[in-house]
XYZ file of C-alpha atoms in Angstrom:
751
model
C 9.318 -26.453 -13.769
C 12.060 -26.255 -16.416
C 15.660 -27.077 -15.469
C 18.727 -26.606 -17.671
C 21.493 -29.230 -17.305
C 25.089 -29.108 -18.505
C 27.272 -32.234 -18.322
C 30.289 -32.831 -20.544
C 31.853 -36.060 -19.342
C 30.324 -39.511 -19.956
C 30.224 -39.980 -16.171
C 28.561 -36.585 -15.736
C 26.010 -37.537 -18.381
C 25.187 -40.604 -16.295
C 24.936 -38.670 -13.012
C 22.738 -35.987 -14.559
C 20.412 -38.651 -15.978
C 19.993 -40.259 -12.564
C 19.281 -36.889 -10.959
C 16.638 -36.187 -13.622
C 14.923 -39.479 -12.802
C 14.929 -38.608 -9.108
C 13.506 -35.141 -9.803
C 10.802 -36.482 -12.100
C 9.797 -39.118 -9.529
C 9.038 -36.239 -7.155
C 7.783 -33.762 -9.764
C 6.300 -35.625 -12.767
C 5.774 -32.453 -14.788
C 9.420 -31.354 -14.636
C 11.077 -30.502 -17.979
C 14.798 -30.930 -18.635
C 16.843 -29.284 -21.383
C 20.505 -28.541 -21.981
C 23.864 -30.029 -22.911
C 24.754 -33.631 -22.188
C 24.891 -37.041 -23.808
C 22.925 -40.191 -24.609
C 22.144 -41.055 -20.970
C 20.475 -37.682 -20.408
C 18.542 -38.042 -23.651
C 17.303 -41.458 -22.541
C 16.197 -39.910 -19.230
C 13.969 -37.480 -21.133
C 16.214 -34.443 -21.540
C 15.773 -32.298 -24.629
C 19.415 -32.027 -25.713
C 20.556 -28.838 -27.381
C 23.947 -30.438 -28.098
C 25.872 -33.626 -27.293
C 28.564 -32.140 -25.074
C 30.097 -35.530 -24.268
C 31.399 -35.647 -27.845
C 33.708 -32.744 -26.902
C 35.094 -34.258 -23.686
C 38.770 -33.206 -23.692
C 41.615 -32.915 -21.220
C 44.423 -30.389 -20.870
C 44.498 -26.786 -21.898
C 45.750 -27.119 -25.483
C 43.118 -29.712 -26.391
C 40.467 -27.434 -24.954
C 41.830 -24.423 -26.845
C 41.675 -26.267 -30.156
C 37.930 -26.754 -29.558
C 37.390 -23.330 -28.018
C 35.294 -21.982 -30.892
C 32.830 -24.842 -30.382
C 32.605 -24.317 -26.626
C 32.065 -20.588 -27.003
C 29.308 -21.127 -29.548
C 27.542 -23.348 -27.009
C 27.989 -20.734 -24.271
C 26.441 -18.120 -26.541
C 23.514 -20.405 -27.313
C 22.927 -21.062 -23.610
C 23.084 -17.344 -22.882
C 20.363 -16.663 -25.448
C 18.258 -19.482 -23.997
C 18.612 -18.057 -20.477
C 17.622 -14.616 -21.721
C 14.536 -15.694 -23.655
C 13.272 -18.779 -21.780
C 14.552 -18.211 -18.211
C 14.554 -21.774 -16.807
C 13.866 -22.224 -13.106
C 17.353 -23.544 -12.381
C 20.666 -24.508 -13.965
C 22.386 -27.721 -12.876
C 26.062 -28.213 -13.675
C 27.786 -31.593 -13.437
C 31.606 -31.555 -13.182
C 33.318 -30.370 -16.456
C 34.511 -27.078 -14.913
C 36.360 -25.476 -17.842
C 33.085 -25.148 -19.747
C 30.594 -25.061 -16.907
C 32.104 -21.966 -15.264
C 30.934 -20.045 -18.313
C 27.473 -21.541 -18.190
C 27.301 -20.629 -14.479
C 28.426 -17.103 -15.217
C 25.750 -16.524 -17.853
C 23.028 -18.097 -15.673
C 24.048 -15.905 -12.753
C 23.945 -12.819 -14.947
C 20.307 -13.635 -15.758
C 19.350 -14.226 -12.115
C 18.867 -17.992 -12.477
C 19.892 -20.129 -9.458
C 22.862 -22.403 -10.148
C 23.411 -25.834 -8.570
C 26.739 -27.641 -8.980
C 26.175 -31.393 -8.660
C 29.320 -33.570 -8.428
C 31.471 -30.408 -8.322
C 35.019 -30.413 -9.721
C 37.795 -31.351 -7.329
C 39.248 -27.855 -7.243
C 40.507 -28.508 -3.712
C 43.022 -30.898 -5.321
C 44.380 -28.941 -8.277
C 42.904 -25.440 -8.581
C 42.003 -24.074 -5.162
C 41.974 -20.492 -6.483
C 38.898 -21.392 -8.544
C 36.837 -21.491 -5.376
C 36.337 -17.771 -6.026
C 34.392 -18.690 -9.159
C 32.391 -21.233 -7.220
C 31.588 -18.655 -4.566
C 30.671 -16.007 -7.135
C 28.685 -17.921 -9.741
C 27.231 -20.968 -7.931
C 24.396 -20.727 -5.412
C 24.413 -24.323 -4.167
C 27.325 -26.805 -4.169
C 26.072 -30.385 -3.832
C 29.188 -32.184 -2.592
C 30.138 -35.751 -3.476
C 32.779 -36.466 -0.829
C 32.480 -36.113 2.953
C 35.338 -33.627 3.392
C 34.223 -31.413 0.490
C 31.351 -29.797 2.378
C 33.721 -28.575 5.097
C 36.301 -27.361 2.582
C 33.792 -25.426 0.461
C 32.090 -23.907 3.501
C 35.459 -22.774 4.863
C 35.940 -20.964 1.562
C 32.596 -19.165 1.682
C 30.452 -21.424 -0.512
C 26.942 -22.659 0.278
C 27.742 -26.388 0.304
C 25.802 -29.534 1.240
C 27.045 -33.138 1.235
C 24.689 -35.431 -0.693
C 27.005 -38.358 -1.472
C 28.768 -39.496 -4.605
C 26.376 -40.106 -7.513
C 28.550 -42.892 -8.866
C 27.357 -45.178 -6.083
C 23.774 -44.613 -7.226
C 24.710 -45.893 -10.644
C 26.613 -48.972 -9.516
C 23.824 -49.919 -7.099
C 21.221 -49.826 -9.867
C 23.349 -51.772 -12.350
C 21.987 -55.116 -13.460
C 24.784 -57.416 -14.606
C 24.273 -59.656 -17.625
C 24.283 -63.066 -15.980
C 24.529 -64.932 -19.286
C 27.673 -63.003 -20.161
C 29.119 -63.691 -16.707
C 28.377 -67.421 -16.966
C 29.930 -67.652 -20.424
C 33.124 -65.930 -19.353
C 33.510 -67.924 -16.133
C 33.118 -71.168 -18.075
C 36.203 -70.331 -20.114
C 38.539 -70.821 -17.174
C 41.724 -68.968 -16.395
C 42.110 -65.837 -14.311
C 40.964 -62.570 -15.845
C 42.751 -59.225 -15.617
C 40.529 -56.381 -16.795
C 42.074 -53.321 -18.445
C 40.125 -50.045 -18.129
C 41.871 -47.506 -20.408
C 39.470 -44.585 -19.809
C 36.338 -43.079 -21.309
C 38.089 -40.350 -23.333
C 39.752 -41.277 -26.592
C 42.918 -39.391 -25.706
C 43.128 -41.360 -22.450
C 42.942 -44.595 -24.430
C 45.593 -43.356 -26.856
C 47.932 -42.342 -24.045
C 47.528 -45.233 -21.613
C 46.517 -48.451 -23.374
C 49.951 -49.046 -24.909
C 51.525 -49.080 -21.421
C 48.816 -51.391 -20.097
C 49.490 -53.804 -22.971
C 53.211 -53.763 -22.191
C 52.404 -54.516 -18.561
C 49.994 -57.273 -19.639
C 52.749 -58.885 -21.707
C 54.944 -59.042 -18.592
C 52.068 -60.491 -16.578
C 51.351 -63.098 -19.251
C 54.979 -64.145 -19.239
C 54.957 -64.596 -15.462
C 51.432 -66.080 -15.162
C 50.664 -67.819 -18.501
C 47.084 -68.844 -17.674
C 45.991 -65.196 -17.299
C 43.383 -63.815 -19.684
C 43.057 -60.118 -20.495
C 39.958 -58.102 -21.409
C 39.802 -54.444 -22.415
C 36.631 -52.562 -21.473
C 35.845 -49.932 -24.136
C 33.361 -47.123 -23.728
C 32.774 -46.170 -27.380
C 32.886 -48.178 -30.648
C 35.778 -46.214 -32.151
C 37.752 -46.709 -28.936
C 37.126 -50.456 -29.197
C 38.472 -50.445 -32.763
C 41.517 -48.512 -31.630
C 42.090 -51.050 -28.845
C 41.799 -53.978 -31.269
C 44.400 -52.436 -33.587
C 46.805 -51.865 -30.705
C 46.306 -55.406 -29.384
C 46.869 -56.874 -32.831
C 50.167 -55.071 -33.227
C 51.238 -56.160 -29.720
C 50.545 -59.868 -30.303
C 48.972 -60.179 -26.847
C 46.045 -62.641 -26.394
C 43.491 -60.084 -25.223
C 39.854 -59.397 -26.053
C 37.963 -56.139 -26.385
C 34.407 -55.698 -25.127
C 32.133 -52.717 -25.638
C 29.922 -51.379 -22.805
C 30.736 -54.332 -20.540
C 32.647 -52.475 -17.818
C 30.575 -53.659 -14.788
C 30.653 -57.295 -15.892
C 34.391 -57.257 -16.642
C 35.181 -55.701 -13.273
C 33.017 -58.293 -11.519
C 34.799 -61.132 -13.370
C 38.319 -59.843 -12.782
C 40.827 -61.103 -10.244
C 42.348 -57.636 -10.397
C 42.410 -54.647 -12.731
C 44.587 -52.069 -14.446
C 42.773 -48.741 -14.796
C 43.138 -45.125 -15.810
C 42.479 -42.700 -12.966
C 38.917 -41.424 -12.841
C 35.531 -42.007 -11.274
C 35.776 -45.651 -12.339
C 37.856 -46.089 -9.191
C 34.597 -45.848 -7.207
C 33.098 -48.629 -9.325
C 36.195 -50.704 -8.622
C 35.704 -49.937 -4.919
C 32.078 -51.067 -5.141
C 33.218 -54.399 -6.597
C 36.221 -54.470 -4.185
C 38.688 -55.334 -6.956
C 42.421 -54.788 -6.364
C 43.564 -52.279 -8.963
C 46.709 -50.530 -10.098
C 46.080 -47.075 -11.551
C 48.035 -45.387 -14.342
C 47.698 -41.926 -15.828
C 50.290 -41.194 -18.510
C 50.700 -37.622 -19.797
C 53.337 -35.913 -21.894
C 56.297 -34.135 -20.318
C 54.862 -30.646 -20.734
C 51.578 -31.658 -19.107
C 53.472 -33.428 -16.321
C 55.483 -30.274 -15.711
C 52.342 -28.104 -15.679
C 50.380 -30.387 -13.312
C 53.183 -30.229 -10.779
C 52.388 -26.520 -10.339
C 48.713 -27.025 -9.641
C 48.285 -30.344 -7.821
C 47.764 -29.823 -4.073
C 47.144 -33.443 -3.033
C 49.378 -36.472 -3.093
C 46.991 -38.884 -4.803
C 44.969 -38.597 -8.000
C 42.688 -41.552 -7.251
C 39.539 -40.944 -5.200
C 39.861 -44.212 -3.324
C 43.334 -43.249 -2.123
C 42.191 -39.752 -1.163
C 39.382 -41.235 0.927
C 41.905 -43.280 2.930
C 44.566 -40.593 3.216
C 45.440 -39.364 6.723
C 45.997 -35.833 5.450
C 44.288 -34.276 2.437
C 46.890 -31.547 1.823
C 50.253 -32.931 2.985
C 53.532 -31.085 2.585
C 54.824 -33.887 0.366
C 52.718 -34.088 -2.785
C 55.201 -35.977 -4.928
C 53.477 -38.768 -6.865
C 53.078 -42.212 -5.300
C 56.230 -44.313 -5.083
C 56.042 -47.891 -3.752
C 59.354 -47.297 -1.949
C 58.033 -44.354 0.082
C 57.204 -44.867 3.780
C 53.550 -45.815 4.188
C 53.144 -46.846 0.531
C 51.880 -50.259 1.618
C 48.734 -48.608 3.028
C 47.727 -47.216 -0.379
C 44.825 -49.348 -1.591
C 45.188 -48.594 -5.302
C 48.861 -48.165 -6.277
C 48.889 -45.268 -8.733
C 51.321 -43.842 -11.250
C 50.902 -40.318 -12.545
C 53.780 -40.245 -14.989
C 55.330 -39.161 -18.275
C 57.548 -42.256 -18.413
C 57.159 -45.980 -19.011
C 55.847 -47.470 -15.753
C 54.610 -50.724 -17.296
C 57.146 -52.727 -15.262
C 55.813 -51.369 -11.941
C 52.198 -51.823 -13.071
C 52.904 -55.450 -13.970
C 54.576 -56.135 -10.616
C 51.418 -55.217 -8.690
C 49.219 -57.421 -10.885
C 51.636 -60.346 -10.657
C 51.707 -60.022 -6.872
C 47.902 -60.166 -6.625
C 47.735 -63.148 -8.974
C 50.483 -65.146 -7.279
C 50.026 -64.141 -3.625
C 46.448 -64.968 -2.619
C 46.937 -63.732 0.948
C 48.098 -60.377 -0.317
C 45.087 -60.106 -2.606
C 42.672 -61.042 0.191
C 44.142 -58.411 2.511
C 43.642 -55.767 -0.167
C 40.043 -56.900 -0.747
C 39.356 -56.772 3.002
C 40.558 -53.162 3.201
C 38.405 -52.249 0.206
C 35.371 -53.822 1.899
C 35.946 -51.671 4.990
C 36.131 -48.502 2.903
C 33.059 -49.474 0.883
C 31.016 -49.907 4.063
C 32.137 -46.489 5.268
C 31.624 -44.373 2.130
C 29.924 -46.490 -0.520
C 26.304 -45.723 0.290
C 23.876 -44.651 -2.428
C 21.199 -41.978 -2.349
C 23.038 -38.976 -3.824
C 20.448 -38.470 -6.567
C 17.600 -38.673 -4.074
C 19.211 -36.278 -1.594
C 20.154 -33.815 -4.325
C 16.631 -33.866 -5.787
C 15.060 -33.273 -2.363
C 17.420 -30.392 -1.687
C 16.808 -28.745 -5.055
C 13.032 -28.938 -4.865
C 13.053 -27.564 -1.336
C 15.133 -24.582 -2.482
C 13.139 -23.970 -5.677
C 9.785 -24.121 -3.907
C 10.863 -21.417 -1.495
C 9.192 -18.560 -3.355
C 10.268 -15.709 -5.577
C 13.998 -15.442 -6.132
C 15.808 -12.124 -5.833
C 17.689 -11.144 -8.973
C 21.392 -10.968 -8.073
C 23.722 -8.111 -8.899
C 25.204 -8.446 -12.392
C 28.474 -10.350 -12.402
C 30.294 -7.428 -13.985
C 29.564 -3.764 -14.514
C 30.806 -1.456 -17.292
C 34.128 0.047 -16.377
C 34.804 -2.014 -13.276
C 38.180 -3.694 -13.016
C 38.353 -7.428 -13.599
C 40.882 -8.559 -11.028
C 42.912 -11.720 -10.760
C 43.987 -13.395 -7.583
C 47.667 -13.158 -6.776
C 50.215 -15.825 -7.479
C 48.864 -16.970 -10.823
C 51.687 -15.843 -13.052
C 52.588 -19.449 -13.739
C 49.037 -20.177 -14.867
C 49.065 -17.204 -17.226
C 52.368 -18.247 -18.710
C 51.232 -21.852 -19.070
C 48.165 -20.642 -20.948
C 50.301 -18.331 -23.046
C 52.631 -21.224 -23.891
C 49.678 -23.341 -24.962
C 48.162 -20.489 -26.911
C 51.267 -20.007 -29.055
C 50.533 -23.387 -30.616
C 46.773 -22.875 -30.695
C 45.761 -22.558 -34.315
C 46.921 -25.532 -36.128
C 44.775 -25.480 -39.255
C 41.355 -23.862 -38.875
C 38.748 -26.383 -37.717
C 36.225 -27.825 -40.080
C 36.217 -29.493 -43.456
C 36.638 -28.266 -47.012
C 33.537 -26.478 -48.180
C 31.847 -28.581 -50.828
C 28.689 -26.641 -51.488
C 30.348 -23.249 -52.065
C 32.199 -22.292 -55.237
C 35.043 -19.934 -55.943
C 33.688 -16.497 -56.752
C 35.148 -13.442 -58.461
C 33.578 -10.081 -59.046
C 33.749 -6.341 -58.566
C 32.712 -4.016 -55.758
C 31.924 -0.343 -56.147
C 33.383 1.984 -53.529
C 30.866 4.794 -53.141
C 31.955 7.679 -50.901
C 29.313 8.772 -48.423
C 28.137 12.341 -48.023
C 30.738 12.682 -45.247
C 33.700 11.960 -47.537
C 34.666 15.641 -47.878
C 35.166 15.718 -44.082
C 37.458 12.665 -44.165
C 41.089 13.787 -43.619
C 42.778 14.170 -46.988
C 45.475 11.597 -46.173
C 42.795 8.885 -45.978
C 40.317 10.053 -48.625
C 39.213 7.757 -51.448
C 37.337 8.710 -54.634
C 34.538 6.629 -56.105
C 36.007 3.607 -57.841
C 35.521 -0.090 -58.599
C 37.852 -2.866 -57.476
C 38.004 -6.584 -58.187
C 37.950 -9.368 -55.613
C 38.354 -13.127 -55.435
C 36.632 -15.379 -52.881
C 37.826 -18.966 -52.397
C 36.096 -21.430 -50.026
C 38.319 -22.876 -47.285
C 36.482 -24.597 -44.430
C 33.121 -24.843 -42.728
C 31.957 -25.532 -39.202
C 28.711 -27.462 -39.420
C 25.593 -25.437 -38.616
C 27.711 -22.460 -37.628
C 29.799 -20.661 -40.246
C 31.882 -20.934 -43.429
C 35.402 -19.607 -43.962
C 36.629 -18.106 -47.244
C 39.888 -16.606 -48.415
C 39.218 -13.163 -49.887
C 41.740 -11.077 -51.808
C 41.516 -7.688 -53.484
C 44.100 -5.085 -54.616
C 45.261 -2.466 -52.162
C 44.362 1.141 -53.061
C 48.049 1.929 -52.515
C 50.703 0.625 -54.895
C 54.097 0.055 -53.291
C 57.411 -1.189 -54.778
C 56.734 -4.535 -53.085
C 54.380 -6.588 -55.259
C 53.240 -8.984 -52.491
C 52.150 -6.061 -50.360
C 49.887 -4.714 -53.091
C 47.290 -7.464 -52.577
C 45.122 -7.420 -49.458
C 44.626 -10.907 -47.982
C 41.581 -11.580 -45.790
C 39.758 -14.487 -44.203
C 35.988 -14.149 -44.252
C 33.976 -15.943 -41.550
C 30.411 -16.034 -42.857
C 27.762 -17.104 -40.318
C 24.999 -19.498 -41.259
C 21.361 -18.529 -40.926
C 18.894 -16.366 -42.767
C 18.515 -12.617 -42.543
C 21.067 -9.844 -42.356
C 24.026 -10.154 -40.011
C 26.153 -7.449 -38.395
C 29.732 -7.531 -39.654
C 33.148 -6.657 -38.244
C 36.614 -5.970 -39.634
C 39.092 -7.880 -37.421
C 42.729 -6.732 -37.177
C 45.753 -8.499 -35.730
C 48.504 -7.738 -33.229
C 51.878 -6.084 -33.899
C 53.751 -9.394 -33.814
C 51.680 -10.705 -36.712
C 50.297 -13.745 -34.857
C 47.072 -14.420 -36.770
C 45.761 -17.169 -34.461
C 44.361 -14.748 -31.914
C 42.468 -12.838 -34.597
C 41.123 -16.077 -36.055
C 39.895 -17.090 -32.623
C 37.918 -13.859 -32.227
C 36.642 -14.171 -35.804
C 35.380 -17.692 -35.128
C 33.602 -16.601 -31.990
C 31.955 -13.667 -33.742
C 30.788 -15.890 -36.603
C 29.498 -18.534 -34.193
C 27.383 -15.812 -32.574
C 25.984 -14.604 -35.894
C 28.419 -11.763 -36.692
C 30.211 -11.847 -40.040
C 33.946 -11.276 -39.558
C 36.495 -10.183 -42.167
C 39.955 -10.801 -40.739
C 42.156 -8.398 -42.721
C 45.938 -8.749 -42.799
C 47.641 -5.374 -42.572
C 50.448 -4.176 -44.893
C 53.662 -6.231 -44.904
C 52.159 -9.005 -42.777
C 51.804 -12.679 -43.655
C 51.485 -13.277 -47.415
C 51.937 -9.535 -47.997
C 55.664 -9.738 -47.258
C 58.194 -11.685 -49.286
C 60.805 -13.754 -47.384
C 63.718 -11.507 -46.480
C 61.745 -8.335 -47.128
C 62.867 -5.555 -44.769
C 59.892 -3.231 -45.244
C 57.485 -3.072 -42.300
C 54.182 -1.365 -41.580
C 55.577 -0.118 -38.259
C 59.165 0.958 -38.849
C 61.941 2.766 -37.007
C 61.569 5.375 -39.735
C 58.485 7.455 -38.794
C 57.845 8.381 -42.441
C 57.632 4.690 -43.400
C 55.291 4.108 -40.455
C 52.989 6.914 -41.631
C 52.932 5.375 -45.120
C 52.220 1.925 -43.686
C 49.378 3.138 -41.453
C 47.865 5.122 -44.302
C 47.863 2.041 -46.508
C 46.358 -0.008 -43.691
C 43.456 2.436 -43.235
C 42.776 2.585 -46.979
C 42.833 -1.224 -47.146
C 40.300 -1.275 -44.312
C 38.087 1.177 -46.170
C 38.008 -1.187 -49.146
C 37.343 -4.083 -46.761
C 34.360 -2.195 -45.327
C 33.032 -1.613 -48.854
C 33.444 -5.320 -49.648
C 31.579 -6.327 -46.478
C 28.753 -3.877 -47.148
C 28.283 -5.449 -50.602
C 27.684 -8.957 -49.244
C 24.018 -9.928 -49.380
C 24.103 -11.522 -45.902
C 25.532 -8.396 -44.242
C 23.569 -5.538 -42.701
C 25.467 -2.576 -44.152
C 24.220 -0.325 -41.354
C 25.792 -2.505 -38.644
C 29.485 -2.535 -39.546
C 32.164 -2.448 -36.863
C 35.895 -2.867 -36.372
C 37.873 -4.777 -33.744
C 41.580 -5.132 -33.078
C 44.162 -5.937 -30.420
C 47.334 -3.948 -29.678
C 48.438 -2.585 -33.091
C 45.067 -3.768 -34.395
C 43.346 -1.863 -31.600
C 45.183 1.375 -32.389
C 44.439 0.921 -36.088
C 40.795 0.187 -35.274
C 40.559 3.422 -33.271
C 41.918 5.284 -36.279
C 39.608 3.441 -38.695
C 36.393 4.113 -36.758
C 37.296 7.817 -36.728
C 38.068 7.890 -40.470
C 35.530 5.577 -42.137
C 31.931 6.909 -41.975
C 30.427 3.458 -42.646
C 31.862 2.016 -39.420
C 29.130 2.294 -36.815
C 31.044 0.875 -33.810
C 34.417 -0.311 -32.562
C 35.912 -2.536 -29.892
C 39.482 -1.596 -29.021
C 41.603 -4.067 -27.054
C 44.937 -3.031 -25.541
C 44.847 0.186 -27.562
C 46.008 3.713 -26.861
C 46.763 7.087 -28.411
C 49.093 10.054 -28.103
C 51.832 7.563 -28.951
C 54.373 10.131 -30.185
C 54.681 11.795 -26.792
C 55.335 8.492 -25.068
C 57.667 7.279 -27.826
C 59.777 10.412 -27.626
C 60.199 10.220 -23.843
C 60.623 6.425 -23.577
C 64.245 5.410 -22.826
C 63.733 2.293 -24.944
C 63.177 4.557 -27.966
C 66.489 6.406 -27.486
C 68.082 4.829 -30.573
C 65.181 5.877 -32.790
C 65.206 9.380 -31.327
C 68.971 9.770 -31.792
C 68.814 8.557 -35.392
C 65.982 10.993 -36.133
C 67.957 13.919 -34.731
C 71.153 12.762 -36.471
C 69.309 12.808 -39.804
C 68.387 16.443 -39.231
C 64.884 15.945 -37.911
C 63.437 17.947 -35.054
C 61.177 17.044 -32.165
C 58.407 19.196 -33.653
C 58.660 17.400 -37.025
C 58.585 14.050 -35.250
C 55.373 15.003 -33.455
C 53.821 16.414 -36.624
C 54.486 13.184 -38.492
C 53.040 10.927 -35.804
C 50.055 13.207 -35.364
C 48.962 12.262 -38.903
C 48.337 8.653 -37.853
C 47.518 9.061 -34.152
C 43.904 8.058 -33.361
C 43.688 10.872 -30.798
C 44.040 13.378 -33.655
C 40.776 12.254 -35.263
C 38.968 10.728 -32.258
C 36.393 13.516 -32.075
C 34.963 12.216 -35.373
C 34.086 8.930 -33.590
C 32.332 10.511 -30.621
C 28.763 9.285 -30.358
C 29.563 5.906 -31.922
C 29.315 2.902 -29.565
C 32.855 2.006 -28.493
C 34.119 -0.575 -26.012
C 37.694 -0.432 -24.725
C 39.383 -3.416 -23.048
C 42.735 -2.498 -21.533
C 45.430 -3.748 -19.176
C 45.911 -1.652 -16.057
C 49.641 -2.456 -15.950
C 50.371 -2.473 -19.681
C 54.102 -2.390 -20.346
C 53.650 -1.862 -24.115
C 50.732 0.598 -24.305
C 51.135 2.717 -21.143
C 48.019 3.571 -19.210
C 48.562 7.246 -20.030
C 48.182 6.418 -23.742
C 44.970 4.524 -23.106
C 43.520 7.301 -20.982
C 44.456 9.883 -23.615
C 42.542 7.937 -26.279
C 39.632 7.294 -23.887
C 39.222 11.021 -23.168
C 39.532 11.905 -26.863
C 36.797 9.420 -27.799
C 34.401 10.940 -25.274
C 35.048 8.508 -22.396
C 33.264 5.399 -23.767
C 32.765 2.183 -21.813
C 36.124 0.820 -20.634
C 37.167 -2.324 -18.769
C 40.503 -2.486 -16.965
C 42.090 -5.907 -16.583
C 44.498 -6.363 -13.685
C 47.288 -7.493 -15.999
C 50.071 -6.436 -18.314
C 50.069 -6.394 -22.108
C 51.201 -10.032 -22.391
C 49.636 -11.454 -19.232
C 46.241 -10.116 -20.366
C 46.015 -13.469 -22.168
C 44.590 -14.838 -18.904
C 41.447 -12.793 -19.650
C 41.115 -14.209 -23.149
C 37.788 -15.935 -22.508
C 36.341 -12.853 -20.848
C 37.464 -10.734 -23.786
C 35.994 -13.147 -26.309
C 32.638 -13.018 -24.575
C 32.562 -9.229 -24.239
C 33.618 -8.569 -27.822
C 31.102 -11.001 -29.265
C 28.232 -9.675 -27.150
C 29.151 -6.087 -28.029
C 28.770 -6.673 -31.757
C 26.056 -9.381 -31.692
C 23.457 -7.649 -29.520
C 20.292 -7.435 -31.663
C 19.572 -3.958 -32.976
C 22.693 -2.451 -31.436
C 25.250 -0.176 -33.095
C 23.263 0.749 -36.178
C 24.700 3.475 -38.365
C 22.178 6.369 -38.375
C 22.957 7.231 -42.007
């Protein structure tokens, strides 16, 4: 039996490893593969990647690593297709694991979610994903089974796996003896297992520790670090603070056992603190934007598991963060501060109280003992293993219905406008510099490419025809993503010479995939607003999945427009727009010739992809350029002139056109020259995928349907969104586009 695991957090790595041991004890021949960390590797898992190295929090951090996550999803998808493991086990880490679940479900592989994410607390709408993509939810907390079952999921309570780990821990007695011999009372600081948690929270803990040290001078402080670089970071911060504190690596259980009380970042470590019954004050500091965003999503009052387990009501009306002045605050076992401000004074007050008031500390310990007896039992790994093997030994599995079908609408649940806008806000700051490092092994390259018209050139519309010619290019290495792809800057002259010198050079970014053999290749075009980050994101995903991508900047965009330059590709003057679109298509034709000349590119598998303006231009390009074998058009449409003329928002343009002596017929004739519907019949028979918004306020549905009919009604997906809010389907779009172009043997030009 072969089981695929995916765990991204250090704690998930630990839980997965313990489950593997329990499974192997019952089934010695079991094989484990997948994504995880060092604990899983030690338990005998064949790791495809160390996912714990990418453990991140908050949407922006995740977006900056999105190309890496998507590459791993693509790799898992190929593994599921070719190897077909008997089961997939997911451990927490929902942002990534939803995609693993989705791909496993598409291949008919049963999915188990062990230690599922606490979506009941912060993202209850995601239960739809759990219901759709996960076959078995193995719940960690007593109330979770009821909650998931009420929401239509197949859920079973097995217990929290953290208690399995703490029960099997063997403390280093020599270390304990040495520390106890030093005297003084110890306060242990637990700043988190993620580096960003340490960066955000340790400074406040050190400020609190300074207050404690001033009030109780004989107190010692120890910082428990999870990774070596986090320990070094802690030492630097302690040195600058002047506080007498020590840093220990991988000594968390011992330091908790030694402590009189603790200061900790919120997380599963709270269950370890419960096991040791140590009074603890919890802090989780985030920036103001993140604090604002979390207030939309959080449905529970407490962020600490121990406090949730003692709460009278899981979903109270009042979900404002803990305040020691609130009624009933004295019953909260672990005072907690979810904050974007300095709460070091309040944190210190709790620690000082426990150190100076022994009765108060004993009462807290007694309450923790009661809770530990009630919920702190082990056996989660054993129960989960028994459940899994019982299910998997039940005979042949039916293959489920695919998770999406061509042309079916992808719908969103209502009330998520705030989520879409939060994602959109984060996405606007997405592409800080492209990830990777400067390419050392590649050299700058210059040369010439021969544009050779195909036998179909005489049928190319005269406006877009090019004769045989040679053009120069320059290729400069920029970055590389290890074992995935390289990025180069590529420039070549435009076939059209304009009065604006900057615009006469075409600027591209070439994402060249690693690996031997010939790769399919795609021209990638950008949106009307000129935001290049979205196009780079798609280019990275394509390259990560083995598709070469040439991101081409259209006329008068980016470096092709001087500061203050008024000329635009899309102008209020229709004649200037026709000239700009013509230049864009001719630039693309040279880009296609450049791609076809690259030794790593399969010249018979060239495609084009674009969004919004890029989608419209892509529709035009696939109809004009014979070498383009396929196209993916996102938020694109045709028959634009008819809509533009009738749109009230275009009244000023229409009035100016008429005032200058133009007629409606001339307006339509001009736009017809660059409308993809005009030439769409030339693209019929080529594989085309359209991804569109059902409520598009920029490209009306009538425009999309006009283009769809003209192209011969190719595959189309309607997102339940508008032009801007379609950003919520970004991950779905990335996956569809990449699969469309990467599918082996697909979309080959029959020339």
